[in-house]
Tab-separated table of C-alpha atoms in Angstrom:
chain	number	residue	atom	x	y	z
A	1	ASP	CA	0.000	0.000	0.000
A	2	VAL	CA	1.041	3.575	-0.620
A	3	LYS	CA	2.353	5.363	2.405
A	4	VAL	CA	2.184	9.134	2.702
A	5	THR	CA	3.986	10.359	5.786
A	6	GLN	CA	3.618	13.788	7.326
A	7	SER	CA	6.421	14.612	9.711
A	8	SER	CA	4.348	16.084	12.536
A	9	ARG	CA	0.896	15.268	13.910
A	10	TYR	CA	0.658	18.431	15.996
A	11	LEU	CA	2.528	21.723	15.785
A	12	VAL	CA	2.231	24.883	17.841
A	13	LYS	CA	3.882	28.003	16.451
A	14	ARG	CA	3.953	31.715	17.182
A	15	THR	CA	2.674	34.423	14.875
A	16	GLY	CA	5.393	35.517	12.480
A	17	GLU	CA	7.386	32.279	12.629
A	18	LYS	CA	8.447	30.482	9.473
A	19	VAL	CA	6.877	27.029	9.474
A	20	PHE	CA	7.830	23.957	7.458
A	21	LEU	CA	5.470	21.047	6.944
A	22	GLU	CA	7.043	17.985	5.391
A	23	CYS	CA	5.443	15.200	3.397
A	24	VAL	CA	7.045	12.059	1.990
A	25	GLN	CA	5.490	9.370	-0.210
A	26	ASP	CA	7.044	6.006	-0.931
A	27	MET	CA	5.399	4.927	-4.196
A	28	ASP	CA	7.102	7.030	-6.843
A	29	HIS	CA	3.988	9.124	-7.407
A	30	GLU	CA	4.225	12.017	-9.843
A	31	ASN	CA	1.578	14.224	-8.234
A	32	MET	CA	1.621	15.631	-4.729
A	33	PHE	CA	-0.824	18.007	-3.091
A	34	TRP	CA	-1.251	20.165	-0.024
A	35	TYR	CA	-4.747	20.802	1.325
A	36	ARG	CA	-6.055	22.516	4.404
A	37	GLN	CA	-9.225	21.394	6.100
A	38	ASP	CA	-11.403	23.697	8.175
A	39	PRO	CA	-14.788	22.978	9.770
A	40	GLY	CA	-17.621	23.899	7.446
A	41	LEU	CA	-15.264	24.686	4.561
A	42	GLY	CA	-14.073	21.201	3.674
A	43	LEU	CA	-10.750	20.572	1.981
A	44	ARG	CA	-9.220	23.371	-0.027
A	45	LEU	CA	-6.222	22.973	-2.310
A	46	ILE	CA	-3.236	25.162	-1.461
A	47	TYR	CA	-0.601	23.969	-3.946
A	48	PHE	CA	0.171	20.933	-6.015
A	49	SER	CA	3.158	19.570	-7.891
A	50	TYR	CA	3.175	17.255	-10.890
A	51	ASP	CA	6.928	16.778	-11.115
A	52	VAL	CA	10.158	17.581	-9.357
A	53	LYS	CA	10.690	21.339	-9.089
A	54	MET	CA	7.268	21.953	-10.658
A	55	LYS	CA	4.461	23.575	-8.700
A	56	GLU	CA	1.061	25.051	-9.391
A	57	LYS	CA	-1.137	27.256	-7.238
A	58	GLY	CA	-4.333	25.827	-5.947
A	59	ASP	CA	-7.372	27.722	-4.734
A	60	ILE	CA	-5.833	29.383	-1.659
A	61	PRO	CA	-2.040	29.847	-2.154
A	62	GLU	CA	-1.749	33.204	-0.401
A	63	GLY	CA	0.658	33.081	2.533
A	64	TYR	CA	2.130	29.729	1.486
A	65	SER	CA	4.934	28.448	-0.688
A	66	VAL	CA	6.096	24.940	-1.549
A	67	SER	CA	9.223	23.071	-2.467
A	68	ARG	CA	9.731	19.821	-4.308
A	69	GLU	CA	13.426	19.109	-4.730
A	70	LYS	CA	12.997	15.334	-4.789
A	71	LYS	CA	10.157	13.292	-6.221
A	72	GLU	CA	9.182	11.713	-2.924
A	73	ARG	CA	9.163	14.890	-0.824
A	74	PHE	CA	6.834	17.884	-0.947
A	75	SER	CA	7.192	20.662	1.606
A	76	LEU	CA	4.712	23.356	2.535
A	77	ILE	CA	6.155	26.584	3.888
A	78	LEU	CA	4.335	29.262	5.828
A	79	GLU	CA	6.592	32.264	5.346
A	80	SER	CA	5.204	34.214	8.299
A	81	ALA	CA	2.589	32.262	10.209
A	82	SER	CA	-0.640	34.001	11.116
A	83	THR	CA	-3.508	32.939	13.370
A	84	ASN	CA	-5.808	32.421	10.368
A	85	GLN	CA	-3.475	29.660	9.231
A	86	THR	CA	-4.447	27.536	12.224
A	87	SER	CA	-5.863	24.467	10.521
A	88	MET	CA	-5.477	20.779	9.705
A	89	TYR	CA	-3.017	20.367	6.847
A	90	LEU	CA	-3.270	17.286	4.674
A	91	CYS	CA	-0.765	16.047	2.127
A	92	ALA	CA	-1.832	13.715	-0.683
A	93	SER	CA	-0.297	11.993	-3.675
A	94	SER	CA	-1.412	10.228	-6.837
A	95	LEU	CA	0.449	8.328	-9.520
A	96	GLN	CA	-0.120	10.377	-12.655
A	97	GLY	CA	-3.686	11.660	-12.496
A	98	GLY	CA	-5.360	8.953	-14.560
A	99	SER	CA	-9.071	8.388	-14.198
A	100	ASN	CA	-8.569	5.135	-12.296
A	101	GLU	CA	-6.015	6.487	-9.849
A	102	LYS	CA	-6.804	7.114	-6.242
A	103	LEU	CA	-5.647	9.955	-4.052
A	104	PHE	CA	-3.672	8.801	-1.025
A	105	PHE	CA	-3.525	11.003	2.056
A	106	GLY	CA	-1.181	11.379	4.985
A	107	SER	CA	-2.519	11.409	8.526
A	108	GLY	CA	-2.502	15.196	8.736
A	109	THR	CA	-0.773	17.922	10.735
A	110	GLN	CA	-2.872	19.976	13.122
A	111	LEU	CA	-1.200	23.372	13.211
A	112	SER	CA	-2.014	25.944	15.852
A	113	VAL	CA	-0.653	29.462	15.415
A	114	LEU	CA	-0.782	31.525	18.614
B	1	LYS	CA	-17.037	25.916	-10.910
B	2	GLN	CA	-17.765	22.438	-9.577
B	3	GLU	CA	-19.729	22.302	-6.336
B	4	VAL	CA	-20.130	19.133	-4.288
B	5	THR	CA	-22.848	18.772	-1.684
B	6	GLN	CA	-23.365	16.056	0.887
B	7	ILE	CA	-26.630	15.823	2.730
B	8	PRO	CA	-27.215	15.177	5.583
B	9	ALA	CA	-24.244	16.629	7.402
B	10	ALA	CA	-24.737	14.118	10.198
B	11	LEU	CA	-26.526	10.805	10.520
B	12	SER	CA	-27.110	8.478	13.461
B	13	VAL	CA	-28.314	4.904	12.949
B	14	PRO	CA	-28.617	1.747	15.074
B	15	GLU	CA	-26.134	-1.041	14.494
B	16	GLY	CA	-27.128	-3.485	11.769
B	17	GLU	CA	-29.066	-0.990	9.683
B	18	ASN	CA	-28.372	-0.548	5.979
B	19	LEU	CA	-27.790	3.079	5.064
B	20	VAL	CA	-27.204	5.372	2.119
B	21	LEU	CA	-25.028	8.464	2.011
B	22	ASN	CA	-25.622	10.995	-0.731
B	23	CYS	CA	-23.341	13.177	-2.808
B	24	SER	CA	-24.417	15.596	-5.519
B	25	PHE	CA	-22.310	17.646	-7.913
B	26	THR	CA	-23.106	20.447	-10.312
B	27	ASP	CA	-20.858	19.732	-13.309
B	28	SER	CA	-21.370	16.326	-14.915
B	29	ALA	CA	-18.106	16.509	-16.900
B	30	ILE	CA	-16.173	14.507	-14.336
B	31	TYR	CA	-13.142	12.264	-14.550
B	32	ASN	CA	-13.919	10.131	-11.530
B	33	LEU	CA	-15.540	10.224	-8.111
B	34	GLN	CA	-14.009	8.926	-4.911
B	35	TRP	CA	-15.500	8.166	-1.531
B	36	PHE	CA	-13.259	8.634	1.483
B	37	ARG	CA	-13.505	7.864	5.159
B	38	GLN	CA	-12.026	10.179	7.781
B	39	ASP	CA	-11.682	9.339	11.452
B	40	PRO	CA	-11.452	12.233	13.946
B	41	GLY	CA	-8.147	14.066	13.720
B	42	LYS	CA	-6.858	11.776	10.999
B	43	GLY	CA	-6.242	11.838	7.272
B	44	LEU	CA	-8.551	10.506	4.564
B	45	THR	CA	-8.682	6.860	3.539
B	46	SER	CA	-9.885	6.048	0.029
B	47	LEU	CA	-12.806	3.623	0.050
B	48	LEU	CA	-13.999	3.422	-3.534
B	49	LEU	CA	-13.242	5.112	-6.829
B	50	ILE	CA	-15.703	5.173	-9.700
B	51	GLN	CA	-14.444	6.222	-13.115
B	52	SER	CA	-16.722	8.392	-15.224
B	53	SER	CA	-17.486	5.466	-17.536
B	54	GLN	CA	-18.592	3.216	-14.655
B	55	ARG	CA	-21.902	3.009	-12.835
B	56	GLU	CA	-20.849	1.401	-9.576
B	57	GLN	CA	-18.062	-0.116	-7.515
B	58	THR	CA	-18.205	-2.552	-4.623
B	59	SER	CA	-15.861	-3.373	-1.790
B	60	GLY	CA	-17.079	-5.680	0.949
B	61	ARG	CA	-20.123	-4.108	2.616
B	62	LEU	CA	-19.714	-0.899	0.607
B	63	ASN	CA	-21.287	-0.126	-2.737
B	64	ALA	CA	-20.940	3.185	-4.516
B	65	SER	CA	-23.021	4.213	-7.504
B	66	LEU	CA	-22.620	7.044	-9.958
B	67	ASP	CA	-25.219	8.770	-12.122
B	68	LYS	CA	-23.378	11.453	-14.055
B	69	SER	CA	-26.417	12.730	-15.903
B	70	SER	CA	-28.180	13.630	-12.674
B	71	GLY	CA	-24.996	14.653	-10.865
B	72	ARG	CA	-25.413	12.160	-8.050
B	73	SER	CA	-23.537	9.430	-6.262
B	74	THR	CA	-24.553	7.250	-3.362
B	75	LEU	CA	-22.532	5.197	-0.918
B	76	TYR	CA	-24.452	2.227	0.415
B	77	ILE	CA	-23.243	0.618	3.641
B	78	ALA	CA	-24.754	-2.757	4.451
B	79	ALA	CA	-25.221	-4.078	7.977
B	80	SER	CA	-23.627	-1.070	9.647
B	81	GLN	CA	-21.250	-1.581	12.585
B	82	PRO	CA	-20.003	0.787	15.309
B	83	GLY	CA	-16.593	0.685	13.595
B	84	ASP	CA	-18.180	2.373	10.585
B	85	SER	CA	-18.599	5.556	12.639
B	86	ALA	CA	-16.590	8.243	10.857
B	87	THR	CA	-17.008	11.132	8.452
B	88	TYR	CA	-17.533	10.129	4.838
B	89	LEU	CA	-16.459	12.507	2.085
B	90	CYS	CA	-16.982	12.370	-1.615
B	91	ALA	CA	-14.574	13.999	-4.034
B	92	VAL	CA	-15.168	14.726	-7.683
B	93	SER	CA	-12.292	14.963	-10.126
B	94	GLY	CA	-12.621	17.201	-13.161
B	95	GLY	CA	-9.446	15.795	-14.599
B	96	TYR	CA	-5.852	15.795	-13.541
B	97	GLN	CA	-5.526	17.765	-10.312
B	98	LYS	CA	-8.927	19.435	-10.200
B	99	VAL	CA	-10.522	17.621	-7.293
B	100	THR	CA	-13.456	19.146	-5.424
B	101	PHE	CA	-14.474	17.749	-2.051
B	102	GLY	CA	-17.799	17.749	-0.296
B	103	THR	CA	-17.899	18.739	3.367
B	104	GLY	CA	-18.823	15.236	4.437
B	105	THR	CA	-21.480	13.285	6.304
B	106	LYS	CA	-20.645	12.420	9.895
B	107	LEU	CA	-21.976	8.941	10.597
B	108	GLN	CA	-22.568	7.515	14.037
B	109	VAL	CA	-23.544	3.855	14.381
B	110	ILE	CA	-25.054	3.176	17.778
B	111	PRO	CA	-24.449	-0.269	19.333
């Protein structure tokens, strides 16, 4: 089975800090995604990457950046954390985006910005 | 813009009951539809994926159907168990990375 690993389950940061969320997948997937999940709003796409060093903005990229230096690793960066970035962050991957390919998710990082 | 709706937002049933969860979407030009399960504070686990050319998929006690023309999908859970208690989300793919999620139905199965 595909394993998508997020480095932290819980994080507490201060306003203004630079925050790194790491995600690693072990199945040579081309596509990787970062979502945030908020009550009543569902999952919203922040950024995605379809290849090493390639990235595309999702629906809510403001305040975030990403890095994909290696195929298996996709990092989400909060340049200057703010309280409205308190959320559950979910990383996902898929093989190539074919119609029969599932999305696989990590277990999530609950980030609190104080 | 694709919109995905799941009604009801919460559902409580006695153990052993068969149940149906609903998902509706506004744009029928979809690539596939996935049903996920999410336990509290955890990530999403893929349950079933239905390609746009398919009508249904089955896995154990779960059966998912897709009617593109009406913009609807259902997830049928047979003989529900307390371990089925979770939030169930549907996600519609418009191709490649364009996946839109519903906000989920929170299911509680009472022993």
